[in-house]
């Protein structure tokens, strides 16, 4: 029997608490039907730090079963996502959750499993338990996560990253995929598949890559490299030459490469590729230009190279991306 504990706190998302509970309810029903009389159901409770009800981001008042207690080894803890009030306020909110963060560390040391997603990944990251491991979060918070937690390998293209006893998920909706991971782990693939079909959870959706905005990394103090970045942004379709770019800014190619990587965390050519793919995405979304026309407009002449790069950066072919997000080309 798997025991799950949902952590409720002020301004968390109600769906992060309720949706996995609905999934576990359905999983239990399929388990009982398939294994009549066999123990193994999920049981769950909702806890808050004080044991008092909390008000969610949508102003829903949630009653809880009690305060934080030390849990039995093997218990599953679900940390919900929270509303995002903006960078500075969000950091204050994280600081205010120190009691939850310390409690999570103690429970992990007692062999518990912790699942979270979206902004909740920041709460788990604050424990330090993810240092040296991989994690994901909501695609639009990727750069902030990367800067705040440099010791964690961020896999922002993934919807769920499973590190055994630490599971992180992407944007809202990923909590269902994380819960399905637990269902499969404890009840098997058949029950997980039946539960997903019952609730129309798309288990084929495994990546956030199509939604990612490729980073522009301008939070640094190298003014010359900021000028280089601005130049690249304004000259997307120009042929790239590291030597010519360095000469334009009166430095050597070696110095440009060293300073650009130190400031931006990427090479000039890779950075330009990100800019070009972002421009291509916008053109696919807003215009009916053919793939060849888009390719030429952003500076590519070879269709196979462009298609491979676009697929690698977004997880979709140009055609699939247009069908999903943009204006179909007649």
mmCIF file of N, CA and C in Angstrom, residues 102-210:
data_model
loop_
_atom_site.group_PDB
_atom_site.id
_atom_site.type_symbol
_atom_site.label_atom_id
_atom_site.label_comp_id
_atom_site.label_asym_id
_atom_site.label_seq_id
_atom_site.Cartn_x
_atom_site.Cartn_y
_atom_site.Cartn_z
ATOM 1 N N UNK A 102 12.789 22.669 5.131
ATOM 2 C CA UNK A 102 13.499 21.894 6.149
ATOM 3 C C UNK A 102 12.799 20.553 6.404
ATOM 4 N N UNK A 103 11.471 20.566 6.401
ATOM 5 C CA UNK A 103 10.712 19.334 6.619
ATOM 6 C C UNK A 103 10.950 18.345 5.483
ATOM 7 N N UNK A 104 10.997 18.842 4.247
ATOM 8 C CA UNK A 104 11.260 17.966 3.102
ATOM 9 C C UNK A 104 12.627 17.305 3.219
ATOM 10 N N UNK A 105 13.620 18.037 3.664
ATOM 11 C CA UNK A 105 14.958 17.457 3.823
ATOM 12 C C UNK A 105 14.942 16.319 4.842
ATOM 13 N N UNK A 106 14.224 16.524 5.929
ATOM 14 C CA UNK A 106 14.150 15.475 6.948
ATOM 15 C C UNK A 106 13.438 14.230 6.416
ATOM 16 N N UNK A 107 12.377 14.425 5.668
ATOM 17 C CA UNK A 107 11.628 13.279 5.156
ATOM 18 C C UNK A 107 12.420 12.529 4.091
ATOM 19 N N UNK A 108 13.164 13.274 3.283
ATOM 20 C CA UNK A 108 13.994 12.608 2.273
ATOM 21 C C UNK A 108 15.071 11.760 2.948
ATOM 22 N N UNK A 109 15.640 12.289 4.027
ATOM 23 C CA UNK A 109 16.646 11.527 4.771
ATOM 24 C C UNK A 109 16.030 10.264 5.370
ATOM 25 N N UNK A 110 14.703 10.260 5.543
ATOM 26 C CA UNK A 110 14.000 9.094 6.087
ATOM 27 C C UNK A 110 13.458 8.204 4.968
ATOM 28 N N UNK A 111 14.035 8.343 3.761
ATOM 29 C CA UNK A 111 13.733 7.442 2.638
ATOM 30 C C UNK A 111 12.388 7.708 1.977
ATOM 31 N N UNK A 112 11.898 8.943 2.045
ATOM 32 C CA UNK A 112 10.649 9.276 1.356
ATOM 33 C C UNK A 112 10.926 9.696 -0.090
ATOM 34 N N UNK A 113 9.880 9.683 -0.889
ATOM 35 C CA UNK A 113 9.923 10.101 -2.290
ATOM 36 C C UNK A 113 9.256 11.469 -2.389
ATOM 37 N N UNK A 114 9.827 12.375 -3.173
ATOM 38 C CA UNK A 114 9.257 13.718 -3.317
ATOM 39 C C UNK A 114 8.961 13.983 -4.790
ATOM 40 N N UNK A 115 7.713 14.363 -5.073
ATOM 41 C CA UNK A 115 7.285 14.700 -6.434
ATOM 42 C C UNK A 115 6.818 16.148 -6.467
ATOM 43 N N UNK A 116 7.183 16.849 -7.516
ATOM 44 C CA UNK A 116 6.723 18.227 -7.658
ATOM 45 C C UNK A 116 6.766 18.612 -9.135
ATOM 46 N N UNK A 117 6.374 19.833 -9.441
ATOM 47 C CA UNK A 117 6.397 20.285 -10.829
ATOM 48 C C UNK A 117 6.292 21.804 -10.853
ATOM 49 N N UNK A 118 6.550 22.379 -12.044
ATOM 50 C CA UNK A 118 6.386 23.817 -12.275
ATOM 51 C C UNK A 118 7.143 24.621 -11.211
ATOM 52 N N UNK A 119 6.504 25.597 -10.591
ATOM 53 C CA UNK A 119 7.165 26.410 -9.564
ATOM 54 C C UNK A 119 7.529 25.587 -8.338
ATOM 55 N N UNK A 120 6.853 24.452 -8.137
ATOM 56 C CA UNK A 120 7.211 23.585 -7.020
ATOM 57 C C UNK A 120 8.617 23.035 -7.137
ATOM 58 N N UNK A 121 9.149 22.957 -8.367
ATOM 59 C CA UNK A 121 10.526 22.494 -8.545
ATOM 60 C C UNK A 121 11.514 23.430 -7.856
ATOM 61 N N UNK A 122 11.158 24.714 -7.768
ATOM 62 C CA UNK A 122 12.015 25.660 -7.050
ATOM 63 C C UNK A 122 12.029 25.334 -5.557
ATOM 64 N N UNK A 123 10.872 24.963 -5.018
ATOM 65 C CA UNK A 123 10.804 24.608 -3.596
ATOM 66 C C UNK A 123 11.714 23.416 -3.321
ATOM 67 N N UNK A 124 11.635 22.395 -4.171
ATOM 68 C CA UNK A 124 12.500 21.229 -3.989
ATOM 69 C C UNK A 124 13.961 21.596 -4.191
ATOM 70 N N UNK A 125 14.249 22.456 -5.163
ATOM 71 C CA UNK A 125 15.640 22.861 -5.407
ATOM 72 C C UNK A 125 16.227 23.582 -4.200
ATOM 73 N N UNK A 126 15.390 24.318 -3.460
ATOM 74 C CA UNK A 126 15.870 25.046 -2.279
ATOM 75 C C UNK A 126 16.404 24.118 -1.198
ATOM 76 N N UNK A 127 15.987 22.851 -1.219
ATOM 77 C CA UNK A 127 16.472 21.899 -0.216
ATOM 78 C C UNK A 127 17.921 21.510 -0.447
ATOM 79 N N UNK A 128 18.414 21.704 -1.676
ATOM 80 C CA UNK A 128 19.756 21.258 -2.024
ATOM 81 C C UNK A 128 19.806 19.792 -2.418
ATOM 82 N N UNK A 129 18.681 19.090 -2.318
ATOM 83 C CA UNK A 129 18.673 17.652 -2.623
ATOM 84 C C UNK A 129 18.908 17.356 -4.098
ATOM 85 N N UNK A 130 18.613 18.323 -4.960
ATOM 86 C CA UNK A 130 18.781 18.126 -6.401
ATOM 87 C C UNK A 130 20.178 18.491 -6.898
ATOM 88 N N UNK A 131 21.012 19.036 -6.049
ATOM 89 C CA UNK A 131 22.353 19.420 -6.478
ATOM 90 C C UNK A 131 23.111 18.204 -7.025
ATOM 91 N N UNK A 132 23.662 18.364 -8.222
ATOM 92 C CA UNK A 132 24.372 17.273 -8.872
ATOM 93 C C UNK A 132 23.471 16.339 -9.651
ATOM 94 N N UNK A 133 22.152 16.610 -9.607
ATOM 95 C CA UNK A 133 21.185 15.781 -10.322
ATOM 96 C C UNK A 133 20.509 16.596 -11.420
ATOM 97 N N UNK A 134 19.563 15.981 -12.105
ATOM 98 C CA UNK A 134 18.806 16.661 -13.154
ATOM 99 C C UNK A 134 17.407 16.984 -12.663
ATOM 100 N N UNK A 135 16.803 18.014 -13.256
ATOM 101 C CA UNK A 135 15.450 18.418 -12.885
ATOM 102 C C UNK A 135 14.828 19.166 -14.047
ATOM 103 N N UNK A 136 13.520 19.369 -13.956
ATOM 104 C CA UNK A 136 12.832 20.234 -14.907
ATOM 105 C C UNK A 136 11.886 21.142 -14.153
ATOM 106 N N UNK A 137 11.388 22.147 -14.848
ATOM 107 C CA UNK A 137 10.415 23.073 -14.285
ATOM 108 C C UNK A 137 9.594 23.604 -15.449
ATOM 109 N N UNK A 138 8.715 24.545 -15.182
ATOM 110 C CA UNK A 138 7.926 25.123 -16.260
ATOM 111 C C UNK A 138 8.844 25.779 -17.282
ATOM 112 N N UNK A 139 8.546 25.597 -18.563
ATOM 113 C CA UNK A 139 9.438 26.053 -19.631
ATOM 114 C C UNK A 139 9.731 27.537 -19.553
ATOM 115 N N UNK A 140 8.765 28.345 -19.105
ATOM 116 C CA UNK A 140 8.973 29.795 -19.103
ATOM 117 C C UNK A 140 9.773 30.271 -17.895
ATOM 118 N N UNK A 141 10.093 29.364 -16.971
ATOM 119 C CA UNK A 141 10.926 29.699 -15.815
ATOM 120 C C UNK A 141 12.325 29.092 -15.922
ATOM 121 N N UNK A 142 12.642 28.546 -17.083
ATOM 122 C CA UNK A 142 13.886 27.801 -17.233
ATOM 123 C C UNK A 142 15.118 28.645 -16.924
ATOM 124 N N UNK A 143 15.166 29.851 -17.483
ATOM 125 C CA UNK A 143 16.367 30.666 -17.294
ATOM 126 C C UNK A 143 16.532 31.084 -15.838
ATOM 127 N N UNK A 144 15.431 31.418 -15.184
ATOM 128 C CA UNK A 144 15.499 31.795 -13.772
ATOM 129 C C UNK A 144 15.966 30.609 -12.925
ATOM 130 N N UNK A 145 15.473 29.428 -13.227
ATOM 131 C CA UNK A 145 15.897 28.233 -12.490
ATOM 132 C C UNK A 145 17.381 27.979 -12.702
ATOM 133 N N UNK A 146 17.814 28.103 -13.939
ATOM 134 C CA UNK A 146 19.211 27.834 -14.284
ATOM 135 C C UNK A 146 20.147 28.790 -13.539
ATOM 136 N N UNK A 147 19.763 30.046 -13.454
ATOM 137 C CA UNK A 147 20.605 31.025 -12.784
ATOM 138 C C UNK A 147 20.617 30.833 -11.269
ATOM 139 N N UNK A 148 19.479 30.486 -10.705
ATOM 140 C CA UNK A 148 19.381 30.361 -9.246
ATOM 141 C C UNK A 148 20.028 29.079 -8.743
ATOM 142 N N UNK A 149 19.995 28.013 -9.568
ATOM 143 C CA UNK A 149 20.492 26.711 -9.117
ATOM 144 C C UNK A 149 21.518 26.149 -10.103
ATOM 145 N N UNK A 150 22.697 26.739 -10.175
ATOM 146 C CA UNK A 150 23.694 26.301 -11.170
ATOM 147 C C UNK A 150 24.208 24.885 -10.937
ATOM 148 N N UNK A 151 24.003 24.326 -9.743
ATOM 149 C CA UNK A 151 24.502 22.984 -9.462
ATOM 150 C C UNK A 151 23.520 21.899 -9.903
ATOM 151 N N UNK A 152 22.365 22.311 -10.431
ATOM 152 C CA UNK A 152 21.371 21.357 -10.921
ATOM 153 C C UNK A 152 21.386 21.381 -12.442
ATOM 154 N N UNK A 153 21.393 20.218 -13.067
ATOM 155 C CA UNK A 153 21.309 20.134 -14.525
ATOM 156 C C UNK A 153 19.846 20.280 -14.928
ATOM 157 N N UNK A 154 19.520 21.409 -15.518
ATOM 158 C CA UNK A 154 18.133 21.660 -15.908
ATOM 159 C C UNK A 154 17.854 21.033 -17.266
ATOM 160 N N UNK A 155 16.834 20.183 -17.314
ATOM 161 C CA UNK A 155 16.393 19.576 -18.580
ATOM 162 C C UNK A 155 15.013 20.149 -18.898
ATOM 163 N N UNK A 156 15.017 21.410 -19.254
ATOM 164 C CA UNK A 156 13.764 22.146 -19.416
ATOM 165 C C UNK A 156 12.925 21.641 -20.577
ATOM 166 N N UNK A 157 13.532 20.880 -21.495
ATOM 167 C CA UNK A 157 12.756 20.345 -22.606
ATOM 168 C C UNK A 157 11.874 19.176 -22.179
ATOM 169 N N UNK A 158 12.158 18.588 -21.009
ATOM 170 C CA UNK A 158 11.432 17.403 -20.557
ATOM 171 C C UNK A 158 10.241 17.774 -19.672
ATOM 172 N N UNK A 159 9.166 17.009 -19.781
ATOM 173 C CA UNK A 159 7.999 17.237 -18.932
ATOM 174 C C UNK A 159 8.144 16.581 -17.565
ATOM 175 N N UNK A 160 8.827 15.456 -17.483
ATOM 176 C CA UNK A 160 9.072 14.785 -16.209
ATOM 177 C C UNK A 160 10.512 14.305 -16.187
ATOM 178 N N UNK A 161 11.213 14.568 -15.094
ATOM 179 C CA UNK A 161 12.562 14.050 -14.884
ATOM 180 C C UNK A 161 12.522 13.208 -13.611
ATOM 181 N N UNK A 162 12.841 11.941 -13.754
ATOM 182 C CA UNK A 162 12.752 10.980 -12.657
ATOM 183 C C UNK A 162 14.151 10.661 -12.157
ATOM 184 N N UNK A 163 14.459 11.109 -10.936
ATOM 185 C CA UNK A 163 15.750 10.805 -10.316
ATOM 186 C C UNK A 163 15.574 9.806 -9.163
ATOM 187 N N UNK A 164 14.644 8.886 -9.337
ATOM 188 C CA UNK A 164 14.438 7.847 -8.332
ATOM 189 C C UNK A 164 13.503 8.280 -7.228
ATOM 190 N N UNK A 165 14.037 8.942 -6.203
ATOM 191 C CA UNK A 165 13.202 9.438 -5.104
ATOM 192 C C UNK A 165 12.907 10.926 -5.220
ATOM 193 N N UNK A 166 13.350 11.525 -6.320
ATOM 194 C CA UNK A 166 13.066 12.936 -6.571
ATOM 195 C C UNK A 166 12.523 13.066 -7.987
ATOM 196 N N UNK A 167 11.265 13.474 -8.118
ATOM 197 C CA UNK A 167 10.634 13.650 -9.427
ATOM 198 C C UNK A 167 10.239 15.105 -9.601
ATOM 199 N N UNK A 168 10.644 15.684 -10.715
ATOM 200 C CA UNK A 168 10.223 17.046 -11.037
ATOM 201 C C UNK A 168 9.479 17.036 -12.361
ATOM 202 N N UNK A 169 8.529 17.960 -12.492
ATOM 203 C CA UNK A 169 7.739 18.055 -13.702
ATOM 204 C C UNK A 169 7.738 19.465 -14.248
ATOM 205 N N UNK A 170 7.269 19.593 -15.467
ATOM 206 C CA UNK A 170 7.240 20.886 -16.126
ATOM 207 C C UNK A 170 6.016 21.696 -15.753
ATOM 208 N N UNK A 171 5.446 22.358 -16.739
ATOM 209 C CA UNK A 171 4.351 23.286 -16.497
ATOM 210 C C UNK A 171 3.113 22.557 -15.990
ATOM 211 N N UNK A 172 2.126 23.357 -15.555
ATOM 212 C CA UNK A 172 0.889 22.781 -15.034
ATOM 213 C C UNK A 172 0.325 21.747 -15.991
ATOM 214 N N UNK A 173 -0.074 20.621 -15.467
ATOM 215 C CA UNK A 173 -0.476 19.469 -16.254
ATOM 216 C C UNK A 173 0.525 18.341 -16.096
ATOM 217 N N UNK A 174 1.788 18.701 -15.851
ATOM 218 C CA UNK A 174 2.828 17.686 -15.664
ATOM 219 C C UNK A 174 2.637 16.924 -14.357
ATOM 220 N N UNK A 175 1.846 17.489 -13.423
ATOM 221 C CA UNK A 175 1.602 16.775 -12.167
ATOM 222 C C UNK A 175 0.897 15.445 -12.426
ATOM 223 N N UNK A 176 0.084 15.379 -13.498
ATOM 224 C CA UNK A 176 -0.601 14.131 -13.828
ATOM 225 C C UNK A 176 0.388 13.089 -14.348
ATOM 226 N N UNK A 177 1.358 13.525 -15.136
ATOM 227 C CA UNK A 177 2.363 12.598 -15.639
ATOM 228 C C UNK A 177 3.266 12.106 -14.511
ATOM 229 N N UNK A 178 3.577 12.994 -13.557
ATOM 230 C CA UNK A 178 4.376 12.575 -12.403
ATOM 231 C C UNK A 178 3.607 11.559 -11.565
ATOM 232 N N UNK A 179 2.310 11.799 -11.378
ATOM 233 C CA UNK A 179 1.486 10.844 -10.625
ATOM 234 C C UNK A 179 1.398 9.509 -11.360
ATOM 235 N N UNK A 180 1.302 9.555 -12.687
ATOM 236 C CA UNK A 180 1.275 8.312 -13.463
ATOM 237 C C UNK A 180 2.568 7.519 -13.292
ATOM 238 N N UNK A 181 3.686 8.247 -13.150
ATOM 239 C CA UNK A 181 4.959 7.573 -12.894
ATOM 240 C C UNK A 181 4.877 6.756 -11.614
ATOM 241 N N UNK A 182 4.241 7.327 -10.580
ATOM 242 C CA UNK A 182 4.068 6.608 -9.323
ATOM 243 C C UNK A 182 3.102 5.435 -9.481
ATOM 244 N N UNK A 183 2.027 5.631 -10.237
ATOM 245 C CA UNK A 183 1.069 4.547 -10.467
ATOM 246 C C UNK A 183 1.767 3.378 -11.157
ATOM 247 N N UNK A 184 2.555 3.682 -12.182
ATOM 248 C CA UNK A 184 3.262 2.607 -12.885
ATOM 249 C C UNK A 184 4.264 1.919 -11.974
ATOM 250 N N UNK A 185 4.938 2.706 -11.122
ATOM 251 C CA UNK A 185 5.948 2.137 -10.241
ATOM 252 C C UNK A 185 5.315 1.182 -9.223
ATOM 253 N N UNK A 186 4.134 1.523 -8.697
ATOM 254 C CA UNK A 186 3.529 0.730 -7.631
ATOM 255 C C UNK A 186 2.456 -0.248 -8.119
ATOM 256 N N UNK A 187 1.803 0.063 -9.237
ATOM 257 C CA UNK A 187 0.698 -0.774 -9.702
ATOM 258 C C UNK A 187 0.945 -1.424 -11.048
ATOM 259 N N UNK A 188 1.998 -1.006 -11.727
ATOM 260 C CA UNK A 188 2.319 -1.604 -13.011
ATOM 261 C C UNK A 188 1.824 -0.796 -14.193
ATOM 262 N N UNK A 189 2.374 -1.137 -15.355
ATOM 263 C CA UNK A 189 2.083 -0.362 -16.561
ATOM 264 C C UNK A 189 0.632 -0.487 -16.993
ATOM 265 N N UNK A 190 0.026 -1.664 -16.807
ATOM 266 C CA UNK A 190 -1.345 -1.864 -17.274
ATOM 267 C C UNK A 190 -2.307 -0.925 -16.556
ATOM 268 N N UNK A 191 -2.192 -0.836 -15.230
ATOM 269 C CA UNK A 191 -3.084 0.052 -14.469
ATOM 270 C C UNK A 191 -2.795 1.507 -14.814
ATOM 271 N N UNK A 192 -1.519 1.865 -14.974
ATOM 272 C CA UNK A 192 -1.173 3.240 -15.342
ATOM 273 C C UNK A 192 -1.773 3.595 -16.696
ATOM 274 N N UNK A 193 -1.685 2.680 -17.653
ATOM 275 C CA UNK A 193 -2.235 2.924 -18.985
ATOM 276 C C UNK A 193 -3.750 3.057 -18.938
ATOM 277 N N UNK A 194 -4.416 2.197 -18.182
ATOM 278 C CA UNK A 194 -5.875 2.289 -18.051
ATOM 279 C C UNK A 194 -6.284 3.613 -17.415
ATOM 280 N N UNK A 195 -5.540 4.038 -16.402
ATOM 281 C CA UNK A 195 -5.850 5.297 -15.709
ATOM 282 C C UNK A 195 -5.668 6.487 -16.634
ATOM 283 N N UNK A 196 -4.598 6.457 -17.425
ATOM 284 C CA UNK A 196 -4.341 7.553 -18.367
ATOM 285 C C UNK A 196 -5.452 7.643 -19.398
ATOM 286 N N UNK A 197 -5.905 6.489 -19.904
ATOM 287 C CA UNK A 197 -6.980 6.499 -20.897
ATOM 288 C C UNK A 197 -8.287 7.005 -20.283
ATOM 289 N N UNK A 198 -8.557 6.597 -19.058
ATOM 290 C CA UNK A 198 -9.797 7.011 -18.403
ATOM 291 C C UNK A 198 -9.881 8.523 -18.268
ATOM 292 N N UNK A 199 -8.766 9.155 -17.909
ATOM 293 C CA UNK A 199 -8.747 10.600 -17.674
ATOM 294 C C UNK A 199 -8.185 11.397 -18.852
ATOM 295 N N UNK A 200 -7.968 10.715 -19.981
ATOM 296 C CA UNK A 200 -7.445 11.364 -21.185
ATOM 297 C C UNK A 200 -6.135 12.108 -20.919
ATOM 298 N N UNK A 201 -5.246 11.454 -20.182
ATOM 299 C CA UNK A 201 -3.904 12.004 -19.964
ATOM 300 C C UNK A 201 -3.029 11.573 -21.133
ATOM 301 N N UNK A 202 -2.462 12.528 -21.848
ATOM 302 C CA UNK A 202 -1.658 12.232 -23.037
ATOM 303 C C UNK A 202 -0.253 11.811 -22.618
ATOM 304 N N UNK A 203 -0.030 10.501 -22.566
ATOM 305 C CA UNK A 203 1.284 10.005 -22.159
ATOM 306 C C UNK A 203 2.321 10.135 -23.266
ATOM 307 N N UNK A 204 1.883 10.479 -24.472
ATOM 308 C CA UNK A 204 2.836 10.732 -25.558
ATOM 309 C C UNK A 204 3.460 12.119 -25.458
ATOM 310 N N UNK A 205 2.854 12.978 -24.642
ATOM 311 C CA UNK A 205 3.392 14.318 -24.452
ATOM 312 C C UNK A 205 4.482 14.251 -23.396
ATOM 313 N N UNK A 206 5.711 14.209 -23.823
ATOM 314 C CA UNK A 206 6.840 14.034 -22.902
ATOM 315 C C UNK A 206 7.803 15.208 -22.909
ATOM 316 N N UNK A 207 7.605 16.161 -23.826
ATOM 317 C CA UNK A 207 8.563 17.252 -23.959
ATOM 318 C C UNK A 207 7.887 18.617 -23.893
ATOM 319 N N UNK A 208 8.637 19.577 -23.337
ATOM 320 C CA UNK A 208 8.232 20.975 -23.374
ATOM 321 C C UNK A 208 8.959 21.737 -24.465
ATOM 322 N N UNK A 209 9.868 21.046 -25.159
ATOM 323 C CA UNK A 209 10.755 21.712 -26.111
ATOM 324 C C UNK A 209 10.026 22.625 -27.095
ATOM 325 N N UNK A 210 8.858 22.214 -27.650
ATOM 326 C CA UNK A 210 8.204 23.112 -28.607
ATOM 327 C C UNK A 210 7.784 24.451 -28.006
#
